[in-house]
Tab-separated table of C-alpha atoms and ligand atoms in Angstrom:
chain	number	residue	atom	x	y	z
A	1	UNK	CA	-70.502	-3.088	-89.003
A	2	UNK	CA	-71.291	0.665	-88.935
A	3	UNK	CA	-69.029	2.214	-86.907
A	4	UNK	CA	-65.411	1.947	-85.515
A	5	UNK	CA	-63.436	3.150	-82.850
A	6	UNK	CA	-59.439	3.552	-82.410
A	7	UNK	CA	-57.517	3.914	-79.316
A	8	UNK	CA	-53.537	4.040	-80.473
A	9	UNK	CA	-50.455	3.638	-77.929
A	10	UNK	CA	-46.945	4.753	-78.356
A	11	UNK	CA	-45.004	7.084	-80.875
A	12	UNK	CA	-46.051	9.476	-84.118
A	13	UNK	CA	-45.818	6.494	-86.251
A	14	UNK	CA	-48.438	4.517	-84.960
A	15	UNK	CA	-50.671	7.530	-84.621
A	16	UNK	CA	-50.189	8.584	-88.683
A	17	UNK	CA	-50.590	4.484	-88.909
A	18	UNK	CA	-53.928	4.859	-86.979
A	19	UNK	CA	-55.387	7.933	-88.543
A	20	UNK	CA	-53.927	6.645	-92.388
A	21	UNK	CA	-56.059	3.508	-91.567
A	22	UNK	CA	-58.991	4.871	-90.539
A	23	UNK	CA	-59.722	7.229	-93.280
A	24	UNK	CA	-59.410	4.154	-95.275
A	25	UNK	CA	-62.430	2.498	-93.311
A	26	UNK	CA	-64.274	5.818	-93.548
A	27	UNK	CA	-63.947	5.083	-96.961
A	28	UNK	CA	-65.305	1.782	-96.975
A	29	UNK	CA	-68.324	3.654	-95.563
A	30	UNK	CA	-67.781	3.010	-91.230
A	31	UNK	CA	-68.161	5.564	-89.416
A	32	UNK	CA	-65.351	6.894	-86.746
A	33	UNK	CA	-66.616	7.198	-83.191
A	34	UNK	CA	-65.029	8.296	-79.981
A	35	UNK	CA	-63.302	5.262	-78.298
A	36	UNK	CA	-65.107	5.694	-74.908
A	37	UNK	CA	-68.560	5.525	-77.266
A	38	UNK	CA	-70.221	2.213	-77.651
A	39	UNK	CA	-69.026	0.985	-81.807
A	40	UNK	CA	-69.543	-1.939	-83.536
A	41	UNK	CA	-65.848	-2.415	-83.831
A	42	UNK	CA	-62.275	-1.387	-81.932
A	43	UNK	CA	-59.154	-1.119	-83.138
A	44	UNK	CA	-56.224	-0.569	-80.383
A	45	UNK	CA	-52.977	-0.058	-82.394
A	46	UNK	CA	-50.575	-0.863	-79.651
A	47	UNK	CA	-46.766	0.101	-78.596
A	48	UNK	CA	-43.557	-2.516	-77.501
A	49	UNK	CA	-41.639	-0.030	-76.142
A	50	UNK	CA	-43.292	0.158	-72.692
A	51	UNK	CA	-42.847	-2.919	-70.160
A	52	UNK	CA	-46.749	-2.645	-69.827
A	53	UNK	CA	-47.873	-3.290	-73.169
A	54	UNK	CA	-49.846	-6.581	-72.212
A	55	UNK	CA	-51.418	-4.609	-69.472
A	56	UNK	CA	-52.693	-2.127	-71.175
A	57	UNK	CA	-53.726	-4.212	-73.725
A	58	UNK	CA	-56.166	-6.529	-71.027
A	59	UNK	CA	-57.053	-3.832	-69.647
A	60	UNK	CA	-58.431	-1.946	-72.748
A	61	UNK	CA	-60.376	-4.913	-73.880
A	62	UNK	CA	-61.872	-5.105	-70.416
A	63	UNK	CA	-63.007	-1.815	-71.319
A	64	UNK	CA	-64.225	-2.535	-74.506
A	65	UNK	CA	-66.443	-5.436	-73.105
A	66	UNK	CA	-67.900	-3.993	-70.401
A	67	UNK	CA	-69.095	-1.101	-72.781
A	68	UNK	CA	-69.345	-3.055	-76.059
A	69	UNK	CA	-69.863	-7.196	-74.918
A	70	UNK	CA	-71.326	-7.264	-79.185
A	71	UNK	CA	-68.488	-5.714	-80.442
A	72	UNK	CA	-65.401	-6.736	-82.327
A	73	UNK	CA	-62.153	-6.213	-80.871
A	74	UNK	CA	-58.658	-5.485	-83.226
A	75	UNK	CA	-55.395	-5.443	-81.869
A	76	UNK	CA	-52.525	-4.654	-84.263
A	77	UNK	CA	-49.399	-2.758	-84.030
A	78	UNK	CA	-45.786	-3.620	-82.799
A	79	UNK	CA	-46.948	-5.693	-79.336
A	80	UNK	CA	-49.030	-7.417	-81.904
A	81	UNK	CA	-45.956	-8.405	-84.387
A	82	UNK	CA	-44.184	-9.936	-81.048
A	83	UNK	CA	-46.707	-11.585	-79.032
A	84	UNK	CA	-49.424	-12.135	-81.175
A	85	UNK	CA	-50.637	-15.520	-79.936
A	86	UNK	CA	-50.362	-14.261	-75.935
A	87	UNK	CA	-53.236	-11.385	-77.677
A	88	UNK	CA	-55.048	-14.040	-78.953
A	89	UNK	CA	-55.708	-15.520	-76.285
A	90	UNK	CA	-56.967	-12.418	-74.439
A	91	UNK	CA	-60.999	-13.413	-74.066
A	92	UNK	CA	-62.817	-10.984	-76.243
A	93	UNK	CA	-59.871	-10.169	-79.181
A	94	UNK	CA	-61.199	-11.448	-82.639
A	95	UNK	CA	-58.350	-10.993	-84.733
A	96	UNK	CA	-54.566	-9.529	-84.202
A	97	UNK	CA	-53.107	-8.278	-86.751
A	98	UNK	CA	-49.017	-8.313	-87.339
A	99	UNK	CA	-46.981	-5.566	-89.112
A	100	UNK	CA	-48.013	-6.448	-92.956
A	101	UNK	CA	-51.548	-6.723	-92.237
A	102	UNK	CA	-52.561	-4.100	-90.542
A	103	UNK	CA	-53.399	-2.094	-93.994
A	104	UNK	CA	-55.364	-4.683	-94.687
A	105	UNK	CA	-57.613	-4.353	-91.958
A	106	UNK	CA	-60.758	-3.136	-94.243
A	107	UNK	CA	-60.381	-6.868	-95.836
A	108	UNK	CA	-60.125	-9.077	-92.894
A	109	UNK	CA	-63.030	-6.550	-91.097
A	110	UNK	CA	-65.781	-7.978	-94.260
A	111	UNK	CA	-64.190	-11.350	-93.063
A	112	UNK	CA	-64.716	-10.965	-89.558
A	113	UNK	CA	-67.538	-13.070	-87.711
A	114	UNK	CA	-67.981	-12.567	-83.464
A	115	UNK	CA	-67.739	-15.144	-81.525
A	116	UNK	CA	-65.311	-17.479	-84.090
A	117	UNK	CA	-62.454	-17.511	-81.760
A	118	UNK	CA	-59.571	-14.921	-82.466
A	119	UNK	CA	-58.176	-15.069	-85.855
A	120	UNK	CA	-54.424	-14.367	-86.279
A	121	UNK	CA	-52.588	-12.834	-89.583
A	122	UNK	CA	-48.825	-12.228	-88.712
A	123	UNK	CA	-45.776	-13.271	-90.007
A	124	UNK	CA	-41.940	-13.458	-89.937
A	125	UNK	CA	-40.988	-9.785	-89.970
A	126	UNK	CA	-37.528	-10.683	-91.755
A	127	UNK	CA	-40.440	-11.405	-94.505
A	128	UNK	CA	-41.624	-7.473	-94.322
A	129	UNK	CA	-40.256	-5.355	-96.545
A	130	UNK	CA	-43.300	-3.247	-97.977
A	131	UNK	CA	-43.537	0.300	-97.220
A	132	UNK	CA	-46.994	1.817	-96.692
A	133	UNK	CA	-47.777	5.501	-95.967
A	134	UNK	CA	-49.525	7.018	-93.452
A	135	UNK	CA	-50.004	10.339	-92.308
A	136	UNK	CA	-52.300	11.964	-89.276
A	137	UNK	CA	-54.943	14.688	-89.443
A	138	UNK	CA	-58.052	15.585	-87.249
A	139	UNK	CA	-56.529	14.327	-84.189
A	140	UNK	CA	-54.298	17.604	-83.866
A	141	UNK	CA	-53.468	20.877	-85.492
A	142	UNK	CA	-50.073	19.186	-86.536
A	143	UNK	CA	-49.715	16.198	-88.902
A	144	UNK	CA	-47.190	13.432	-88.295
A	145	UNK	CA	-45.953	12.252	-91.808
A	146	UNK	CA	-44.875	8.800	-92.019
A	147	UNK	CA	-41.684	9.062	-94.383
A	148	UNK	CA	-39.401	5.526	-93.165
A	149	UNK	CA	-40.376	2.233	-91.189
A	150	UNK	CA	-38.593	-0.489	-89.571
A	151	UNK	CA	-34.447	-0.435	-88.606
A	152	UNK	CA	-31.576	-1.991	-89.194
A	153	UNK	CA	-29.526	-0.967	-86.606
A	154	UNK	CA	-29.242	-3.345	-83.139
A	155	UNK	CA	-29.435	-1.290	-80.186
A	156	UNK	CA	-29.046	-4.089	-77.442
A	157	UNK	CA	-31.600	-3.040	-75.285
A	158	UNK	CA	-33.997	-2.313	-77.890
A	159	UNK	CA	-37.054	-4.777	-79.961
A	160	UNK	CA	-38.393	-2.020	-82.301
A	161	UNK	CA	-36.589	-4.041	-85.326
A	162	UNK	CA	-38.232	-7.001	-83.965
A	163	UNK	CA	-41.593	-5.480	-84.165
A	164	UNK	CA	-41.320	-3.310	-87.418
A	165	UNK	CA	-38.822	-4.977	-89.312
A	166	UNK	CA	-35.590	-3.889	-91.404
A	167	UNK	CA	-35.408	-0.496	-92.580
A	168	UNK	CA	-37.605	1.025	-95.413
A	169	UNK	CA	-38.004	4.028	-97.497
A	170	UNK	CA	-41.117	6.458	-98.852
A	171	UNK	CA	-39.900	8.066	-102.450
A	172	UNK	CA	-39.251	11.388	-102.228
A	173	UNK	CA	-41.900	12.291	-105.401
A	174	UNK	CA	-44.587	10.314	-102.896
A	175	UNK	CA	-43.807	12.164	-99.565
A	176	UNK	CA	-44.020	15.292	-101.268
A	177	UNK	CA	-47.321	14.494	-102.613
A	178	UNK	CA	-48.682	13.420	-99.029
A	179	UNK	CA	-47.678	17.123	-97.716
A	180	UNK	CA	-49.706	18.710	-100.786
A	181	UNK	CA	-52.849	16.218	-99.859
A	182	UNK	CA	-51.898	17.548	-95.884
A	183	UNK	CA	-52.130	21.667	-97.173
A	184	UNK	CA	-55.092	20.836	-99.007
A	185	UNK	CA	-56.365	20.004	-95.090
A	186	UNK	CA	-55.507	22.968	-94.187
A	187	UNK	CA	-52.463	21.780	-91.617
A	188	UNK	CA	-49.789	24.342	-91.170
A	189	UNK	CA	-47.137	22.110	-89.781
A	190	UNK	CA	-45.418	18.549	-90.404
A	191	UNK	CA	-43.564	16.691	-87.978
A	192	UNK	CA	-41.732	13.937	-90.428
A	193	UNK	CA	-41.817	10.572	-88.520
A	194	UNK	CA	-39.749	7.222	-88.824
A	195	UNK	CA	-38.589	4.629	-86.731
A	196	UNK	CA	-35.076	5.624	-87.637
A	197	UNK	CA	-35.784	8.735	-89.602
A	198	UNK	CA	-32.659	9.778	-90.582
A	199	UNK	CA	-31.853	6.595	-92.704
A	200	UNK	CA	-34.527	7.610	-95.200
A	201	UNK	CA	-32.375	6.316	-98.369
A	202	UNK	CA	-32.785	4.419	-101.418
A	203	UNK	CA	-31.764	3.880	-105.126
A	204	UNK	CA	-33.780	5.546	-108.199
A	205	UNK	CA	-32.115	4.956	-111.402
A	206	UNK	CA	-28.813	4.247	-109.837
A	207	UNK	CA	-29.065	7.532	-108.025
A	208	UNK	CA	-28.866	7.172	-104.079
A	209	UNK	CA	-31.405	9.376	-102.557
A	210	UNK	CA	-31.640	9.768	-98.698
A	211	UNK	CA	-32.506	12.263	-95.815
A	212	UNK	CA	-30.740	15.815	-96.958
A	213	UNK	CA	-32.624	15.433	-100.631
A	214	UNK	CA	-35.978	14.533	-99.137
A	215	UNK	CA	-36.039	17.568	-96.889
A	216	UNK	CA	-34.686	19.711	-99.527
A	217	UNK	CA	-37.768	19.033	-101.743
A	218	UNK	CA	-40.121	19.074	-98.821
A	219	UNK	CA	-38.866	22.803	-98.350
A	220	UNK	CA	-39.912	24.119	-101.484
A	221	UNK	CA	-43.787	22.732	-100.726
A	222	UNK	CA	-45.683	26.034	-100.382
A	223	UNK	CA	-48.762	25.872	-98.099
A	224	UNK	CA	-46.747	24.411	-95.615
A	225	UNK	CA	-45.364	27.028	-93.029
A	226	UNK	CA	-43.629	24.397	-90.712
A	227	UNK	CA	-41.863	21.274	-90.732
A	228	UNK	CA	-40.290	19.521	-87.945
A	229	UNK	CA	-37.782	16.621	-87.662
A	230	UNK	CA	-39.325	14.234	-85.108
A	231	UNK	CA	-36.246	12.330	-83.918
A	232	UNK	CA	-33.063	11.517	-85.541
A	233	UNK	CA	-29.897	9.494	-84.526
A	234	UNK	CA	-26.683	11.574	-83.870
A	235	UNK	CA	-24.536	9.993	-86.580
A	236	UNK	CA	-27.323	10.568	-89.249
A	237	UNK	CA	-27.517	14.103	-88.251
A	238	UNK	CA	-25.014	15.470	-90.897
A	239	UNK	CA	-23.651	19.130	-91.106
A	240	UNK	CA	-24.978	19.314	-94.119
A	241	UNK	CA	-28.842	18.850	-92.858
A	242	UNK	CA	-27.880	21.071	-89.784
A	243	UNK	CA	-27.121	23.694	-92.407
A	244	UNK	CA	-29.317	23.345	-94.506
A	245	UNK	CA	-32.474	23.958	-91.168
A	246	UNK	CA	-30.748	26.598	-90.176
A	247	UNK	CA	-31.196	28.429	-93.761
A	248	UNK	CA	-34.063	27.162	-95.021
A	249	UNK	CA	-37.747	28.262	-95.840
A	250	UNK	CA	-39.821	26.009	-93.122
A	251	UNK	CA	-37.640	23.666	-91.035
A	252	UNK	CA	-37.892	24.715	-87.046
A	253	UNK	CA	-34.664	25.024	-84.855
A	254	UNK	CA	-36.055	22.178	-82.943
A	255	UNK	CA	-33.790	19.303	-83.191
A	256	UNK	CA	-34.965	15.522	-80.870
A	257	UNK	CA	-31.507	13.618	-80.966
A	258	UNK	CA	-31.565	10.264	-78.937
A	259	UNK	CA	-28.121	10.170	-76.631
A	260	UNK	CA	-28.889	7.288	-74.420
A	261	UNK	CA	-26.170	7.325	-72.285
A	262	UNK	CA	-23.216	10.295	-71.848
A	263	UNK	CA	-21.014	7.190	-70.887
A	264	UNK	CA	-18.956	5.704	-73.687
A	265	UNK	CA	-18.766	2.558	-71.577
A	266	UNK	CA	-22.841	2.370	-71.652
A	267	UNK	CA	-22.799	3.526	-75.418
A	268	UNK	CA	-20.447	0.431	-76.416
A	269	UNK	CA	-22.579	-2.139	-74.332
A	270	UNK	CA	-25.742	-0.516	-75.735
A	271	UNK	CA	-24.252	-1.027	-79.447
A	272	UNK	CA	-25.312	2.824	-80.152
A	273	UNK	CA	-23.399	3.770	-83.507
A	274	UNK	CA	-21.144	6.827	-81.888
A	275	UNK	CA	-19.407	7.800	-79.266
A	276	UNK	CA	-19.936	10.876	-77.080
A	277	UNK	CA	-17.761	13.022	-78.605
A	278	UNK	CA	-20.063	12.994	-81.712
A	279	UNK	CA	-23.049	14.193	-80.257
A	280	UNK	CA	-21.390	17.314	-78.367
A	281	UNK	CA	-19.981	18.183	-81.630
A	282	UNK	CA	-23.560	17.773	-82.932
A	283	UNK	CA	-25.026	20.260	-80.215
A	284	UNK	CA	-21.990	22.708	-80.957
A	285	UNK	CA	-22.416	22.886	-85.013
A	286	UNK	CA	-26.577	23.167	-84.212
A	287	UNK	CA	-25.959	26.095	-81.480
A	288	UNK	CA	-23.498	27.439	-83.642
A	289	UNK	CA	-25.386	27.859	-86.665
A	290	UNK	CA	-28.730	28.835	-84.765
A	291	UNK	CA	-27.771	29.978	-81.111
A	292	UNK	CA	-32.126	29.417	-80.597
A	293	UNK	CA	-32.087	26.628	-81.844
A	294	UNK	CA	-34.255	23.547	-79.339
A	295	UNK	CA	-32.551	20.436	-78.587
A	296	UNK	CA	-34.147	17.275	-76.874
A	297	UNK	CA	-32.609	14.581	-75.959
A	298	UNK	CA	-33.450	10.742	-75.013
A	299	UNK	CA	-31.414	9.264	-72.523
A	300	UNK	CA	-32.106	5.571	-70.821
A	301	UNK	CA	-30.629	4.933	-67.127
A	302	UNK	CA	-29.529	2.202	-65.314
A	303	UNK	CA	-28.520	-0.182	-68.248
A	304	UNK	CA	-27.022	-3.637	-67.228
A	305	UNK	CA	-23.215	-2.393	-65.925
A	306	UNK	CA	-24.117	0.957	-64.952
A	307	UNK	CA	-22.245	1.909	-62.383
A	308	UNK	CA	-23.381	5.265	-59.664
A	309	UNK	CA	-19.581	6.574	-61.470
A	310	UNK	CA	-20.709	5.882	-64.557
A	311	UNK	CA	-24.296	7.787	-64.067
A	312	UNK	CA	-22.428	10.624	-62.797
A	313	UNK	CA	-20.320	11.131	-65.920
A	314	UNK	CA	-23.597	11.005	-67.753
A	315	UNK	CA	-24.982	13.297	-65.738
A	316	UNK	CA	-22.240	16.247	-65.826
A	317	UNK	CA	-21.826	15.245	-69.623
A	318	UNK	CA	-25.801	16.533	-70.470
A	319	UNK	CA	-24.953	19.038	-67.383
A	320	UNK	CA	-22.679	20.893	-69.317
A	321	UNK	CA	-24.279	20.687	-72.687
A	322	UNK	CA	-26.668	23.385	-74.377
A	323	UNK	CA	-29.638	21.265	-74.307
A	324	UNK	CA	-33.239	21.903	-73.747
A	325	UNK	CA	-34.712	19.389	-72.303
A	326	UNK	CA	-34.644	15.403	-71.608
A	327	UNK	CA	-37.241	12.433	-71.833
A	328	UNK	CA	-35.634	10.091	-69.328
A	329	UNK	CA	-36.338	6.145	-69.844
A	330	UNK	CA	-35.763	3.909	-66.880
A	331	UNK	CA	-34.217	0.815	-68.823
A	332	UNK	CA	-36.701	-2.419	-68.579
A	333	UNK	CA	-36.024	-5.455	-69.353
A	334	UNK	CA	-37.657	-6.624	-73.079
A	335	UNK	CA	-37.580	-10.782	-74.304
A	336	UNK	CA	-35.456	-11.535	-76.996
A	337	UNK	CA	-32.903	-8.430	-76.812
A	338	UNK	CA	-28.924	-8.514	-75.938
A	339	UNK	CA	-28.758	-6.706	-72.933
A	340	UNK	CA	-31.493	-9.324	-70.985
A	341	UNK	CA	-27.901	-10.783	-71.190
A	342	UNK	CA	-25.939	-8.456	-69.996
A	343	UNK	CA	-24.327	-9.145	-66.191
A	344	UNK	CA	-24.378	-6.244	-63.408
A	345	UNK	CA	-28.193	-5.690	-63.417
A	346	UNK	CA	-28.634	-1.953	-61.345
A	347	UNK	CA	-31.733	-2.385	-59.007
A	348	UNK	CA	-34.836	-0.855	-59.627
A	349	UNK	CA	-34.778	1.438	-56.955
A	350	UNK	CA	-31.512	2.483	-58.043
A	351	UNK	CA	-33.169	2.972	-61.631
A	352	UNK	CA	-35.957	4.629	-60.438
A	353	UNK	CA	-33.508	7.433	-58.114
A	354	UNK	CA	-30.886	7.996	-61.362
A	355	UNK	CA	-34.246	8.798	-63.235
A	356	UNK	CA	-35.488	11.143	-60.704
A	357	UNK	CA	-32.043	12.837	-60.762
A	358	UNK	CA	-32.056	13.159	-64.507
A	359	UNK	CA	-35.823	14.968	-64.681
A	360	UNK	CA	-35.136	17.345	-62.447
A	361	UNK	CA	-32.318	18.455	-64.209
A	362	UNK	CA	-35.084	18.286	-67.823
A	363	UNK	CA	-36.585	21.047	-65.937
A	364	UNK	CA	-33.960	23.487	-65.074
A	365	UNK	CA	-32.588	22.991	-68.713
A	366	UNK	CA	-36.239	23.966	-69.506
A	367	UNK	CA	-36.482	26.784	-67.043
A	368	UNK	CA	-32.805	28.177	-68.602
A	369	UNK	CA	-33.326	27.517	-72.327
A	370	UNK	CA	-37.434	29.618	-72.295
A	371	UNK	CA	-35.849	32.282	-70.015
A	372	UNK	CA	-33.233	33.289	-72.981
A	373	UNK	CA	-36.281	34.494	-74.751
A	374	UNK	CA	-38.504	36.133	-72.441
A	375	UNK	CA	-39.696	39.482	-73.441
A	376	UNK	CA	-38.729	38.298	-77.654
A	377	UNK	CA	-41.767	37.806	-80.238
A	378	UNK	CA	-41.602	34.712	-81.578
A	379	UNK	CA	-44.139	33.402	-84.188
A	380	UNK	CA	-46.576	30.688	-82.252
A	381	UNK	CA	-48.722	28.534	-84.379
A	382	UNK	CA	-52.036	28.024	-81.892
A	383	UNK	CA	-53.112	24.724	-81.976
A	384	UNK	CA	-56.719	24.362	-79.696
A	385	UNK	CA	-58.460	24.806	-76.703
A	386	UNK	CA	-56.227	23.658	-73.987
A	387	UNK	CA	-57.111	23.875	-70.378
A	388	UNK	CA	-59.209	26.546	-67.868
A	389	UNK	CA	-60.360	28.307	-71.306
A	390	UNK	CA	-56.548	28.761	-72.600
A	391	UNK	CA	-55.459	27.897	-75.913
A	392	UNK	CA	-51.740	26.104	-76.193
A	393	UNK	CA	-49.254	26.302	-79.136
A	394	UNK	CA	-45.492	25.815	-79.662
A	395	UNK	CA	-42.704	28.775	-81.015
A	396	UNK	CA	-40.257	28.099	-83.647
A	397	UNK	CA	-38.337	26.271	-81.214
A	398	UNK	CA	-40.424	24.594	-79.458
A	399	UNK	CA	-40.762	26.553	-76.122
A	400	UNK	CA	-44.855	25.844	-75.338
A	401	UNK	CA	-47.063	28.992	-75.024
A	402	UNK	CA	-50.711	29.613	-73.616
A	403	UNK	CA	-52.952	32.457	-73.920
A	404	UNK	CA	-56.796	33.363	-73.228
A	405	UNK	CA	-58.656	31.018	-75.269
A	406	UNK	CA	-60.183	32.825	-78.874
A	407	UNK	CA	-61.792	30.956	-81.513
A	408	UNK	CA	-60.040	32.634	-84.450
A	409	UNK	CA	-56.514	31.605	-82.925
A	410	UNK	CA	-57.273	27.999	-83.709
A	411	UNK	CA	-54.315	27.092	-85.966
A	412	UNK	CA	-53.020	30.582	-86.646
A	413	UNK	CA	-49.412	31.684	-86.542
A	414	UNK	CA	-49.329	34.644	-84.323
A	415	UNK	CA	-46.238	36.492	-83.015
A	416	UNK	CA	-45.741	36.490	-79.390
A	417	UNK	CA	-44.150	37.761	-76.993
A	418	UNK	CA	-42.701	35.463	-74.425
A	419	UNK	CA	-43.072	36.057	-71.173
B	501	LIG	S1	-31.885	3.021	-83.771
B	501	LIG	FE1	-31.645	1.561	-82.091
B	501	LIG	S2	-33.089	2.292	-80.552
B	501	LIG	FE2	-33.697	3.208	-82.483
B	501	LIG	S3	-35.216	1.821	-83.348
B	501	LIG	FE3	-33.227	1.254	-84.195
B	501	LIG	S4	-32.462	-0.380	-82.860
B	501	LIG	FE4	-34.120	0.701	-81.765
């Protein structure tokens, strides 16, 4: 085997997962190609979250044969961990690979013989409790930095403990290593990743260390000129860490908080961890302390009991907060989750019209939050070429910029005005 190819679905994890991995093959002397080239091996790192995971899955080995019939074909990732015997059984897959084995794809790749029938290396995920790091480069101008795995929290509607396992840690001395080795590259901005970010904890000589201490040491990293805090859950976003972004070195105003429901009926039945009064005091200390500040927000509709009443009070509840925008999930049934349980099932259609109602409001919040800053210079890192010869990069807080396309913008930090 000379040469491999990757093709990763889903969030920042699996793409720091993906690119971690395949330096490590690199290593071991295969050579990366493009995924639509013809390689002697693919990898596709795949996703749970969507309700087409299995689809996409068939359909990329399809792909893969068509272009490749020789080659060998790796699945791994979270639809991996929970279905791994449905992948094996996909015609063309050699091997499938569960959460504790994917870093240990460079072994099972000298291993590997075509043709053998698919080989299978997964376990019990209550059995995973090893943390590996990852982190992305090449890919894009910013680097995802895997810093915590797996969850323990039980969202009802939600399988992403199922897939990754219970909740695990990075050190702090380690992570801060990882965004020297990322400088070294050259990358001017971080976006720290998790599964449930914000419980980044554990013990070190009977000292606790979690979330506020880790950022705290990433700020003093110099090289770095931004970091950003992919997604964290309202009740682990503390004053204390919304104090210390708003004075420190390198942390954006950009803040992704998941919400999932503006209903405190829907929040109980989903099993969130707060109520809604938490995260609008959340927004409130963040505008307060940095009136620029970006705020995203994930919100699912039509969970099991929904009602159009209840929607509505979810609706006026984001309607009257500061927000910026919103990534709106219709909710999908998933195997093996408490709310497949749940009675009062909304129809799709019904799903599908709440959702609609919800991204068209994403867009004026949009529309109202970039318009506060028109005619301001803010300080745009330029990531590269983007479409019809422009060249796209994100402000401070977040608010996406294009401009003619020039070679010597690639990764700079320019000041801009916003217009
Ligand atoms: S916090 Fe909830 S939604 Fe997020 S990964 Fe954990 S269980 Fe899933």
């Amino acid at each position: 085997m000379q040469t491999v190819a990757f093709h990763t679905l889903g969030c920042k994890l699996n793409f720091s997962e993906t690119s971690s991995i395949a330096r490590q093959l690199e290593r071991e002397g295969l050579s990366k190609v493009e995924f639509d080239a013809v390689s002697d091996v693919y990898v596709i790192n795949t996703c749970s979250v969507t309700d087409n995971a299995d689809k996409e899955c068939r359909m990329l080995v399809r792909q893969i044969q068509r272009r490749a019939p020789e080659a060998a074909i790796v699945i791994m990732g979270c639809y991996a961990q929970l279905k791994p015997h449905d992948i094996a059984a996909i015609e063309g897959v050699d091997l499938v690979l569960g959460a504790a084995e994917k870093f240990n794809l460079a072994t099972h790749l000298k291993a590997l013989q075509k043709n053998e029938g698919a080989k299978v290396f997964s376990c019990d995920i209550d059995t995973v409790d090893e943390f590996h790091s990852a982190y992305s480069y090449g890919d894009r101008t910013r680097s995802f930095l895997k810093v915590q795995d797996g969850c323990d929290y039980n969202c009802s509607f939600c399988t992403i403990p199922l897939a990754r396992g219970a909740s695990r840690s990075d050190t702090v001395a380690n992570v801060v290593a990882k965004a020297h080795e990322i400088v070294a590259m050259g990358v001017k901005e971080v976006v720290l990743t998790g599964v449930n970010l914000g419980d980044f904890k554990y013990v070190e000589n009977g000292q606790s260390v979690d979330f506020y201490d880790l950022i705290k040491a990433l700020d003093e990293v110099e090289g770095i000129a931004r970091y950003r805090i992919s997604s964290i859950e309202p009740n682990l976003l503390t004053p204390a860490i919304i104090d210390f972004v708003a004075n420190s070195k390198r942390f954006m105003p950009h803040f992704h908080i998941p919400l999932q429901s503006g209903n405190n009926k829907l929040l109980r039945l989903m099993r969130r961890r707060y109520q809604r009064e938490l995260y609008a005091d959340r927004v409130a200390a963040i505008k307060a302390a940095m009136p620029h500040a970006c705020i995203g927000v994930d919100v699912i509709v039509g969970f099991p009991g929904e009602t159009a009443a209840d929607f509505q009070i979810t609706f006026d509840f984001l309607h009257e907060l500061p927000i910026s925008y919103l990534h709106v999930f219709t909710y999908s049934e998933r195997p093996n989750t408490h709310a497949i349980t749940l009675p009062d099932i909304v129809p799709m259609a019904e799903r599908k019209a709440r959702n609609q109602r919800l991204r068209e409001l994403s867009i004026k919040k949009q529309v109202h939050f970039k318009e506060q800053f028109i005619g301001q210079s803010r300080a745009v890192l330029f990531e590269t070429a983007g479409k019809e010869g422009l060249i796209e990069g994100f402000t401070d807080n977040y608010i996406k910029i294009s401009a003619p396309f020039q070679e010597n913008l690639v990764n700079q930090l320019i000041l801009t005005v916003i217009n």
